[in-house]
Short mmCIF file of C-alpha atoms and ligand atoms in Angstrom, two decimals:
data_model
loop_
_atom_site.label_atom_id
_atom_site.label_comp_id
_atom_site.label_asym_id
_atom_site.label_seq_id
_atom_site.Cartn_x
_atom_site.Cartn_y
_atom_site.Cartn_z
CA UNK F 769 0.00 0.00 0.00
CA UNK F 770 2.23 2.82 -1.28
CA UNK F 771 1.48 6.47 -0.77
CA UNK F 772 0.80 7.57 -4.29
CA UNK F 773 -2.07 5.25 -5.24
CA UNK F 774 -3.85 6.24 -2.09
CA UNK F 775 -3.37 9.91 -2.87
CA UNK F 776 -4.59 9.54 -6.45
CA UNK F 777 -7.55 7.72 -5.07
CA UNK F 778 -8.23 10.54 -2.60
CA UNK F 779 -8.39 13.07 -5.45
CA UNK F 780 -10.96 10.94 -7.19
CA UNK F 781 -12.99 10.58 -3.98
CA UNK F 782 -12.89 14.34 -3.40
CA UNK F 783 -14.14 14.90 -6.94
CA UNK F 784 -17.00 12.41 -6.53
CA UNK F 785 -17.95 13.59 -3.05
CA UNK F 786 -17.65 17.30 -3.85
CA UNK F 787 -18.83 17.45 -7.50
CA UNK F 788 -20.21 14.36 -9.15
CA UNK F 789 -22.45 13.06 -6.38
CA UNK F 790 -23.86 16.52 -5.54
CA UNK F 791 -24.74 16.93 -9.25
CA UNK F 792 -26.35 13.51 -9.28
CA UNK F 793 -28.37 14.40 -6.20
CA UNK F 794 -29.46 17.75 -7.61
CA UNK F 795 -30.56 16.02 -10.79
CA UNK F 796 -32.67 13.62 -8.71
CA UNK F 797 -34.19 16.47 -6.73
CA UNK F 798 -32.51 15.39 -3.48
CA UNK F 799 -31.22 17.85 -0.89
CA UNK F 800 -28.86 15.29 0.66
CA UNK F 801 -25.70 17.39 0.26
CA UNK F 802 -27.14 20.32 2.15
CA UNK F 803 -28.75 18.06 4.74
CA UNK F 804 -25.47 16.26 5.39
CA UNK F 805 -23.61 19.53 5.86
CA UNK F 806 -26.24 20.75 8.32
CA UNK F 807 -26.08 17.42 10.16
CA UNK F 808 -22.32 17.59 10.43
CA UNK F 809 -22.75 20.79 12.40
CA UNK F 810 -25.78 19.75 14.44
CA UNK F 811 -24.16 16.51 15.68
CA UNK F 812 -21.93 18.65 17.95
CA UNK F 813 -24.82 20.60 19.52
CA UNK F 814 -25.68 19.96 23.15
CA UNK F 815 -28.34 17.33 23.92
CA UNK F 816 -30.69 20.14 25.00
CA UNK F 817 -30.26 21.97 21.70
CA UNK F 818 -30.85 18.74 19.82
CA UNK F 819 -34.09 18.10 21.72
CA UNK F 820 -35.21 21.65 20.93
CA UNK F 821 -34.54 20.99 17.26
CA UNK F 822 -36.56 17.78 17.45
CA UNK F 823 -39.48 19.61 19.01
CA UNK F 824 -39.44 22.23 16.24
CA UNK F 825 -39.26 19.46 13.65
CA UNK F 826 -42.10 17.58 15.32
CA UNK F 827 -44.40 20.61 15.29
CA UNK F 828 -43.63 21.14 11.60
CA UNK F 829 -44.30 17.51 10.76
CA UNK F 830 -47.58 17.43 12.67
CA UNK F 831 -48.77 20.75 11.20
CA UNK F 832 -48.01 19.46 7.74
CA UNK F 833 -49.81 16.21 8.50
CA UNK F 834 -52.82 18.12 9.77
CA UNK F 835 -52.93 20.25 6.63
CA UNK F 836 -52.26 17.53 4.06
CA UNK F 837 -52.62 13.96 5.34
CA UNK F 838 -56.22 12.71 5.59
CA UNK F 839 -55.37 9.93 8.04
CA UNK F 840 -53.88 12.42 10.50
CA UNK F 841 -56.58 15.05 9.97
CA UNK F 842 -59.07 12.49 11.21
CA UNK F 843 -56.78 11.28 13.97
CA UNK F 844 -56.03 14.73 15.42
CA UNK F 845 -59.76 15.44 15.49
CA UNK F 846 -60.55 12.21 17.26
CA UNK F 847 -57.89 12.59 19.96
CA UNK F 848 -58.54 16.33 20.28
CA UNK F 849 -54.91 17.27 19.79
CA UNK F 850 -53.45 20.10 17.73
CA UNK F 851 -49.83 20.22 16.53
CA UNK F 852 -49.31 23.44 18.45
CA UNK F 853 -50.17 21.64 21.68
CA UNK F 854 -46.78 19.97 21.50
CA UNK F 855 -44.87 21.64 24.31
CA UNK F 856 -42.39 18.85 24.85
CA UNK F 857 -41.45 15.58 23.20
CA UNK F 858 -43.45 13.78 25.90
CA UNK F 859 -46.64 15.26 24.42
CA UNK F 860 -46.11 12.92 21.50
CA UNK F 861 -47.49 10.22 23.80
CA UNK F 862 -50.93 11.71 23.27
CA UNK F 863 -50.92 10.22 19.78
CA UNK F 864 -51.62 6.53 19.15
CA UNK F 865 -48.96 4.16 17.85
CA UNK F 866 -48.66 3.30 14.18
CA UNK F 867 -47.98 -0.28 13.15
CA UNK F 868 -47.74 -2.31 9.97
CA UNK F 869 -51.37 -3.32 10.23
CA UNK F 870 -52.53 0.31 10.30
CA UNK F 871 -50.29 1.21 7.38
CA UNK F 872 -51.77 -1.64 5.34
CA UNK F 873 -55.29 -0.56 6.20
CA UNK F 874 -54.69 3.16 5.49
CA UNK F 875 -52.15 3.14 2.68
CA UNK F 876 -53.95 5.80 0.62
CA UNK F 877 -55.03 8.16 3.38
CA UNK F 878 -51.51 8.18 4.82
CA UNK F 879 -50.24 9.90 1.67
CA UNK F 880 -50.07 13.68 1.76
CA UNK F 881 -52.41 15.25 -0.79
CA UNK F 882 -49.57 17.47 -2.06
CA UNK F 883 -46.93 14.72 -2.25
CA UNK F 884 -45.11 14.40 -5.58
CA UNK F 885 -42.84 11.69 -6.92
CA UNK F 886 -43.21 9.24 -4.11
CA UNK F 887 -41.21 6.04 -4.24
CA UNK F 888 -43.15 2.90 -3.43
CA UNK F 889 -41.42 0.36 -1.25
CA UNK F 890 -42.31 -3.18 -0.54
CA UNK F 891 -40.32 -4.82 2.22
CA UNK F 892 -39.94 -8.46 1.36
CA UNK F 893 -40.09 -9.47 4.98
CA UNK F 894 -38.29 -12.74 5.63
CA UNK F 895 -40.91 -13.23 8.31
CA UNK F 896 -44.47 -12.13 8.31
CA UNK F 897 -46.34 -10.31 5.58
CA UNK F 898 -44.73 -7.76 3.30
CA UNK F 899 -45.34 -4.08 3.97
CA UNK F 900 -46.02 -1.54 1.23
CA UNK F 901 -45.35 2.12 2.00
CA UNK F 902 -44.18 5.33 0.34
CA UNK F 903 -41.16 7.56 0.76
CA UNK F 904 -40.88 11.11 -0.53
CA UNK F 905 -37.78 12.94 -1.73
CA UNK F 906 -37.34 14.85 1.51
CA UNK F 907 -37.03 11.61 3.40
CA UNK F 908 -34.77 9.99 0.80
CA UNK F 909 -32.45 13.01 1.09
CA UNK F 910 -32.34 12.74 4.86
CA UNK F 911 -31.76 8.99 4.82
CA UNK F 912 -28.89 9.35 2.33
CA UNK F 913 -27.40 12.18 4.40
CA UNK F 914 -27.61 10.20 7.65
CA UNK F 915 -25.75 7.25 6.19
CA UNK F 916 -23.22 9.49 4.45
CA UNK F 917 -22.45 11.35 7.67
CA UNK F 918 -21.96 8.08 9.53
CA UNK F 919 -19.50 6.61 7.04
CA UNK F 920 -17.49 9.85 7.23
CA UNK F 921 -17.11 9.25 10.97
CA UNK F 922 -15.01 6.27 9.89
CA UNK F 923 -13.00 8.13 7.27
CA UNK F 924 -15.02 6.82 4.32
CA UNK F 925 -16.61 9.22 1.85
CA UNK F 926 -18.86 8.77 -1.14
CA UNK F 927 -16.51 7.99 -4.02
CA UNK F 928 -14.22 5.79 -1.96
CA UNK F 929 -14.27 2.24 -3.31
CA UNK F 930 -16.87 0.17 -1.50
CA UNK F 931 -18.30 -3.31 -1.82
CA UNK F 932 -21.92 -3.82 -0.87
CA UNK F 933 -22.94 -7.37 -0.08
CA UNK F 934 -26.69 -7.29 -0.16
CA UNK F 935 -29.57 -9.54 -0.97
CA UNK F 936 -32.63 -7.39 -0.74
CA UNK F 937 -34.79 -7.89 -3.81
CA UNK F 938 -35.75 -4.18 -3.72
CA UNK F 939 -32.19 -3.02 -4.13
CA UNK F 940 -31.49 -5.50 -6.88
CA UNK F 941 -34.71 -4.75 -8.71
CA UNK F 942 -33.59 -1.16 -9.08
CA UNK F 943 -30.45 -2.26 -10.90
CA UNK F 944 -30.67 -0.85 -14.37
CA UNK F 945 -28.02 0.39 -16.75
CA UNK F 946 -28.05 3.93 -15.41
CA UNK F 947 -27.64 2.63 -11.93
CA UNK F 948 -24.72 0.44 -12.99
CA UNK F 949 -23.02 3.46 -14.52
CA UNK F 950 -23.62 5.44 -11.36
CA UNK F 951 -22.21 2.65 -9.21
CA UNK F 952 -19.19 2.43 -11.48
CA UNK F 953 -18.50 6.16 -11.15
CA UNK F 954 -19.09 6.11 -7.40
CA UNK F 955 -16.85 3.03 -7.18
CA UNK F 956 -19.57 1.05 -5.47
CA UNK F 957 -19.80 -2.62 -6.32
CA UNK F 958 -22.79 -4.74 -5.44
CA UNK F 959 -22.29 -8.43 -4.75
CA UNK F 960 -25.60 -10.25 -4.39
CA UNK F 961 -25.74 -12.29 -1.21
CA UNK F 962 -28.48 -14.64 -2.35
CA UNK F 963 -26.31 -17.60 -2.84
CA UNK F 964 -23.06 -18.33 -1.08
CA UNK F 965 -21.74 -21.57 -2.48
CA UNK F 966 -18.01 -22.25 -2.35
CA UNK F 967 -17.62 -21.04 -5.93
CA UNK F 968 -19.42 -17.78 -5.20
CA UNK F 969 -17.33 -17.23 -2.07
CA UNK F 970 -14.12 -17.68 -4.10
CA UNK F 971 -15.42 -15.06 -6.49
CA UNK F 972 -16.28 -12.68 -3.61
CA UNK F 973 -12.79 -12.96 -2.13
CA UNK F 974 -11.19 -12.41 -5.53
CA UNK F 975 -13.39 -9.37 -6.19
CA UNK F 976 -12.64 -7.84 -2.79
CA UNK F 977 -8.90 -8.34 -3.35
CA UNK F 978 -9.06 -6.87 -6.83
CA UNK F 979 -11.13 -3.78 -5.99
CA UNK F 980 -9.41 -3.05 -2.66
CA UNK F 981 -12.48 -1.35 -1.16
CA UNK F 982 -12.15 1.15 1.64
CA UNK F 983 -15.48 -0.04 3.04
CA UNK F 984 -17.46 -3.26 3.12
CA UNK F 985 -21.17 -2.87 3.65
CA UNK F 986 -23.59 -5.71 4.34
CA UNK F 987 -25.31 -8.07 6.73
CA UNK F 988 -23.13 -9.23 9.64
CA UNK F 989 -24.11 -12.83 8.92
CA UNK F 990 -23.01 -12.56 5.29
CA UNK F 991 -19.74 -10.76 6.04
CA UNK F 992 -18.77 -13.15 8.81
CA UNK F 993 -19.67 -16.07 6.56
CA UNK F 994 -17.28 -14.75 3.91
CA UNK F 995 -14.64 -14.07 6.58
CA UNK F 996 -14.87 -17.61 7.93
CA UNK F 997 -14.49 -18.99 4.45
CA UNK F 998 -11.37 -16.87 3.85
CA UNK F 999 -9.88 -18.16 7.10
CA UNK F 1000 -10.66 -21.76 6.26
CA UNK F 1001 -9.05 -21.44 2.85
CA UNK F 1002 -6.09 -19.54 4.27
CA UNK F 1003 -6.75 -16.48 2.06
CA UNK F 1004 -5.19 -13.31 3.54
CA UNK F 1005 -7.67 -10.45 3.52
CA UNK F 1006 -6.25 -8.17 6.19
CA UNK F 1007 -3.67 -6.46 4.00
CA UNK F 1008 -5.80 -4.71 1.41
CA UNK F 1009 -6.56 -1.46 3.20
CA UNK F 1010 -10.19 -1.96 4.24
CA UNK F 1011 -10.98 0.81 6.69
CA UNK F 1012 -14.32 -0.32 8.05
CA UNK F 1013 -16.97 -2.97 7.64
CA UNK F 1014 -20.36 -1.35 8.10
CA UNK F 1015 -22.95 -3.93 9.05
CA UNK F 1016 -26.68 -3.47 9.28
CA UNK F 1017 -30.09 -5.03 9.13
CA UNK F 1018 -29.47 -7.78 11.68
CA UNK F 1019 -28.24 -8.06 15.20
CA UNK F 1020 -24.43 -7.96 15.27
CA UNK F 1021 -23.08 -10.69 17.54
CA UNK F 1022 -19.77 -10.19 19.36
CA UNK F 1023 -18.09 -13.13 17.70
CA UNK F 1024 -19.16 -11.87 14.26
CA UNK F 1025 -17.59 -8.52 15.07
CA UNK F 1026 -14.37 -10.24 16.10
CA UNK F 1027 -14.36 -12.50 13.05
CA UNK F 1028 -15.02 -9.73 10.51
CA UNK F 1029 -12.52 -7.36 12.15
CA UNK F 1030 -9.75 -9.94 12.36
CA UNK F 1031 -10.14 -11.42 8.88
CA UNK F 1032 -10.46 -8.12 7.02
CA UNK F 1033 -8.10 -6.22 9.33
CA UNK F 1034 -10.62 -3.43 9.78
CA UNK F 1035 -12.96 -1.79 12.27
CA UNK F 1036 -16.53 -3.01 12.39
CA UNK F 1037 -19.30 -0.42 12.66
CA UNK F 1038 -22.87 -1.27 13.46
CA UNK F 1039 -25.78 0.48 11.81
CA UNK F 1040 -29.36 0.07 12.93
CA UNK F 1041 -32.33 0.85 10.77
CA UNK F 1042 -34.49 -0.28 7.92
CA UNK F 1043 -36.27 1.07 4.86
CA UNK F 1044 -39.52 1.52 6.72
CA UNK F 1045 -38.23 2.93 10.01
CA UNK F 1046 -35.28 4.89 8.61
CA UNK F 1047 -31.58 4.88 9.49
CA UNK F 1048 -32.13 5.07 13.21
CA UNK F 1049 -28.64 4.81 14.69
CA UNK F 1050 -25.00 4.39 13.65
CA UNK F 1051 -21.95 3.49 15.64
CA UNK F 1052 -19.12 6.01 15.96
CA UNK F 1053 -15.44 5.09 16.41
CA UNK F 1054 -15.77 5.70 20.16
CA UNK F 1055 -18.34 2.88 20.28
CA UNK F 1056 -21.56 4.88 20.77
CA UNK F 1057 -24.66 3.98 18.76
CA UNK F 1058 -25.76 7.51 17.92
CA UNK F 1059 -29.38 8.10 17.06
CA UNK F 1060 -29.96 10.22 13.94
CA UNK F 1061 -31.77 12.56 16.30
CA UNK F 1062 -32.17 15.43 13.84
CA UNK F 1063 -34.50 13.14 11.88
CA UNK F 1064 -35.72 10.53 14.26
CA UNK F 1065 -37.35 10.61 17.68
CA UNK F 1066 -36.98 7.28 19.46
CA UNK F 1067 -39.33 6.11 22.20
CA UNK F 1068 -39.15 2.79 24.06
CA UNK F 1069 -42.45 1.19 25.01
CA UNK F 1070 -43.59 -1.78 27.07
CA UNK F 1071 -46.01 -4.48 25.97
CA UNK F 1072 -48.99 -2.26 26.80
CA UNK F 1073 -47.63 0.62 24.70
CA UNK F 1074 -46.55 2.76 27.66
CA UNK F 1075 -43.34 4.74 27.29
CA UNK F 1076 -40.50 3.41 29.44
CA UNK F 1077 -37.79 5.49 31.12
CA UNK F 1078 -34.25 5.54 29.75
CA UNK F 1079 -32.31 2.45 30.76
CA UNK F 1080 -35.23 0.04 30.43
CA UNK F 1081 -35.61 -2.41 27.56
CA UNK F 1082 -38.68 -2.31 25.37
CA UNK F 1083 -39.89 -2.04 21.80
CA UNK F 1084 -38.31 0.72 19.73
CA UNK F 1085 -40.84 3.20 18.36
CA UNK F 1086 -39.77 5.91 15.90
CA UNK F 1087 -41.10 9.17 14.55
CA UNK F 1088 -39.37 10.18 11.32
CA UNK F 1089 -39.37 13.98 11.13
CA UNK F 1090 -38.63 14.10 7.40
CA UNK F 1091 -41.55 11.85 6.50
CA UNK F 1092 -44.20 14.51 5.77
CA UNK F 1093 -45.17 12.95 2.42
CA UNK F 1094 -46.10 9.69 4.14
CA UNK F 1095 -45.76 10.21 7.87
CA UNK F 1096 -44.20 7.64 10.15
CA UNK F 1097 -45.31 8.91 13.55
CA UNK F 1098 -44.81 6.64 16.56
CA UNK F 1099 -44.10 3.66 14.30
CA UNK F 1100 -43.52 0.32 16.01
CA UNK F 1101 -40.35 -1.31 14.71
CA UNK F 1102 -40.79 -4.67 16.43
CA UNK F 1103 -37.17 -4.37 17.62
CA UNK F 1104 -36.14 -4.29 21.25
CA UNK F 1105 -33.66 -1.73 22.61
CA UNK F 1106 -32.66 0.56 25.46
CA UNK F 1107 -32.11 4.34 25.47
CA UNK F 1108 -28.94 5.46 27.17
CA UNK F 1109 -28.47 8.72 29.09
CA UNK F 1110 -24.68 8.66 28.86
CA UNK F 1111 -22.75 11.08 26.66
CA UNK F 1112 -20.44 9.44 24.13
CA UNK F 1113 -16.70 9.96 24.54
CA UNK F 1114 -16.52 11.33 20.98
CA UNK F 1115 -18.26 14.51 22.15
CA UNK F 1116 -21.24 14.39 19.80
CA UNK F 1117 -24.47 15.48 21.43
CA UNK F 1118 -26.53 12.88 19.55
CA UNK F 1119 -28.23 10.54 22.04
CA UNK F 1120 -27.31 6.88 22.32
CA UNK F 1121 -29.22 3.69 21.79
CA UNK F 1122 -27.84 0.71 23.60
CA UNK F 1123 -28.46 -3.00 23.31
CA UNK F 1124 -30.48 -3.45 20.22
CA UNK F 1125 -31.72 -6.86 21.13
CA UNK F 1126 -32.92 -7.82 17.75
CA UNK F 1127 -36.20 -8.49 16.08
CA UNK F 1128 -38.99 -10.29 17.77
CA UNK F 1129 -38.40 -12.85 15.02
CA UNK F 1130 -35.07 -13.69 16.64
CA UNK F 1131 -37.02 -15.13 19.53
CA UNK F 1132 -38.18 -18.65 20.21
CA UNK F 1133 -40.97 -19.86 22.44
CA UNK F 1134 -40.53 -22.62 24.99
CA UNK F 1135 -43.23 -25.24 25.43
CA UNK F 1136 -44.45 -23.52 28.59
CA UNK F 1137 -44.88 -20.25 26.67
CA UNK F 1138 -41.69 -18.54 27.83
CA UNK F 1139 -40.34 -16.25 25.11
CA UNK F 1140 -36.57 -16.34 24.96
CA UNK F 1141 -33.98 -14.87 22.67
CA UNK F 1142 -32.56 -17.29 20.12
CA UNK F 1143 -29.16 -16.68 21.69
CA UNK F 1144 -30.10 -19.13 24.42
CA UNK F 1145 -29.99 -21.85 21.76
CA UNK F 1146 -27.24 -20.34 19.65
CA UNK F 1147 -24.76 -20.46 22.53
CA UNK F 1148 -25.16 -24.22 22.84
CA UNK F 1149 -23.91 -24.72 19.30
CA UNK F 1150 -21.36 -21.91 19.26
CA UNK F 1151 -19.50 -23.54 22.13
CA UNK F 1152 -18.82 -26.65 20.05
CA UNK F 1153 -15.72 -26.16 17.87
CA UNK F 1154 -16.57 -29.06 15.57
CA UNK F 1155 -19.66 -27.19 14.35
CA UNK F 1156 -18.88 -24.91 11.42
CA UNK F 1157 -22.32 -23.54 10.67
CA UNK F 1158 -25.83 -24.10 11.84
CA UNK F 1159 -29.40 -22.99 11.62
CA UNK F 1160 -32.16 -23.59 14.12
CA UNK F 1161 -35.71 -23.87 12.85
CA UNK F 1162 -38.46 -23.94 15.43
CA UNK F 1163 -41.24 -25.59 13.41
CA UNK F 1164 -43.82 -25.81 16.19
CA UNK F 1165 -43.87 -25.56 19.97
CA UNK F 1166 -43.20 -29.30 20.05
CA UNK F 1167 -40.68 -29.69 17.25
CA UNK F 1168 -37.35 -28.00 16.48
CA UNK F 1169 -34.95 -28.87 13.67
CA UNK F 1170 -31.24 -28.06 13.74
CA UNK F 1171 -29.24 -27.96 10.50
CA UNK F 1172 -25.57 -28.48 11.20
CA UNK F 1173 -22.43 -28.34 9.06
CA UNK F 1174 -19.36 -30.00 10.55
CA UNK F 1175 -15.85 -30.64 9.31
CA UNK F 1176 -15.78 -34.32 10.25
CA UNK F 1177 -19.20 -35.39 11.39
CA UNK F 1178 -20.98 -35.30 14.71
CA UNK F 1179 -20.59 -38.21 17.10
CA UNK F 1180 -23.34 -39.70 19.20
CA UNK F 1181 -22.18 -37.98 22.40
CA UNK F 1182 -22.25 -34.55 20.71
CA UNK F 1183 -25.69 -35.20 19.30
CA UNK F 1184 -27.08 -36.30 22.67
CA UNK F 1185 -25.54 -33.27 24.33
CA UNK F 1186 -27.21 -30.92 21.83
CA UNK F 1187 -30.61 -32.56 22.15
CA UNK F 1188 -30.45 -32.51 25.95
CA UNK F 1189 -29.36 -28.87 26.05
CA UNK F 1190 -32.13 -27.80 23.67
CA UNK F 1191 -34.71 -29.72 25.68
CA UNK F 1192 -33.54 -28.10 28.89
CA UNK F 1193 -34.36 -24.70 27.40
CA UNK F 1194 -37.38 -25.45 25.22
CA UNK F 1195 -39.06 -28.11 27.36
CA UNK F 1196 -38.20 -31.73 28.01
CA UNK F 1197 -40.89 -33.15 25.72
CA UNK F 1198 -39.84 -31.14 22.68
CA UNK F 1199 -38.66 -33.27 19.76
CA UNK F 1200 -35.26 -32.06 18.57
CA UNK F 1201 -34.01 -33.35 15.23
CA UNK F 1202 -30.45 -32.84 14.06
CA UNK F 1203 -29.83 -32.82 10.32
CA UNK F 1204 -26.25 -32.82 9.11
CA UNK F 1205 -25.99 -30.89 5.85
CA UNK F 1206 -23.15 -29.79 3.59
CA UNK F 1207 -24.09 -26.13 3.65
CA UNK F 1208 -26.67 -23.77 5.10
CA UNK F 1209 -28.60 -22.00 2.39
CA UNK F 1210 -29.25 -18.28 2.86
CA UNK F 1211 -32.78 -17.00 3.27
CA UNK F 1212 -34.49 -15.58 0.20
CA UNK F 1213 -33.39 -12.13 1.40
CA UNK F 1214 -29.74 -13.21 1.29
CA UNK F 1215 -29.40 -13.09 5.05
CA UNK F 1216 -28.21 -15.98 7.11
CA UNK F 1217 -30.47 -16.35 10.05
CA UNK F 1218 -29.30 -18.55 12.85
CA UNK F 1219 -32.72 -18.93 14.31
CA UNK F 1220 -36.04 -19.07 12.54
CA UNK F 1221 -39.15 -19.54 14.61
CA UNK F 1222 -42.42 -20.38 12.95
CA UNK F 1223 -44.17 -20.14 16.29
CA UNK F 1224 -46.01 -16.85 16.62
CA UNK F 1225 -44.47 -14.57 19.17
CA UNK F 1226 -47.13 -12.30 20.58
CA UNK F 1227 -44.79 -9.27 20.87
CA UNK F 1228 -45.28 -8.20 17.26
CA UNK F 1229 -48.89 -8.06 16.29
ZN1 ZN Q 1719 -19.71 8.87 19.67
#
């Protein structure tokens, strides 16, 4: 890694980040450049100033919703609340929660009557039903800006070479020739994570080595899967100048973080968010998961929908302040997390989200009805070095299948140990079937899920 190639590359990045991408964004009618610059200042404001900004943004959003969004016109009338009644963020609690069911039932009346050029999204949803919703240009601009700001925390700018390992059908569906040209100019390469056979993994490693990206972006399960493969094959990947692996869309487990960081010789940054809820939080180099507080108000609620104090775990509910065209106000994410009162060592005033405990779909249900995180089962298998990969499928309350890949087979003692350990957590009459397989196929979304439960967990309704 000599000096001059890096420097030449920096000139190119500066040109893309400062000229080409801003032009592209202007052409698309996005304000992301301006929004990012504003956000790079506001991240250093005090927490009090940031809350004040959120309150102003909230009043604007609600006033706009009252003037233009039929669903909210009716709602404000029925709860007897006016946008100007918002004196503090706590007043938001006077409005009901929004969930996927309500969005499905009110898709048309949730659109602002003056909204133009909305983009329709359809989350595939590896679990549950798909959700259709709309996003306007204001929100697209803010979402782009939030992600852009966060990668710059790690020294990565738009225009730096990046490899995106992604399997979402939405993203791939949008791949057309123009988009390919754009990606080429932005030096962004998409590797579809649908299928990860040995041959594909060889190709991934070769592509990463050839393109020498400054950033990897993808699911933690997919990146750690690739990393494990590189290790097994003895392919060195830690010498190519990767700055950071940004992971998102799934819970990031500690051993995945270690694996990805060690194999690629880079930092690992966690991002939390989704197309529907927005880019809620990103990790900074000091380790804080900073909420994109200029755009998103986060509340934590209990099972009855009551707001919990900071420090207590509950469902994450978001209000997206840039979502006037199709408002997301008090939207239930189905994820579990904790708000933190601490200030981050980096000095940014953006509040912190701690312990994102994953989707309710990461949970399994014991025979007696106890809901437990899939980790309880995952740990049993992770502790066994002979197991290379696995997937747990809870078919019913009474029957769980475990797919296992081993290097040299599983002996009877191992198998009995696994069955006994699973029964001790799920219930002693649960049938546990171990199936040795040669590889674990990815989900349709391209993610590798360690635990899939087909038993309905009441938390997400
Ligand atoms: Zn920080």
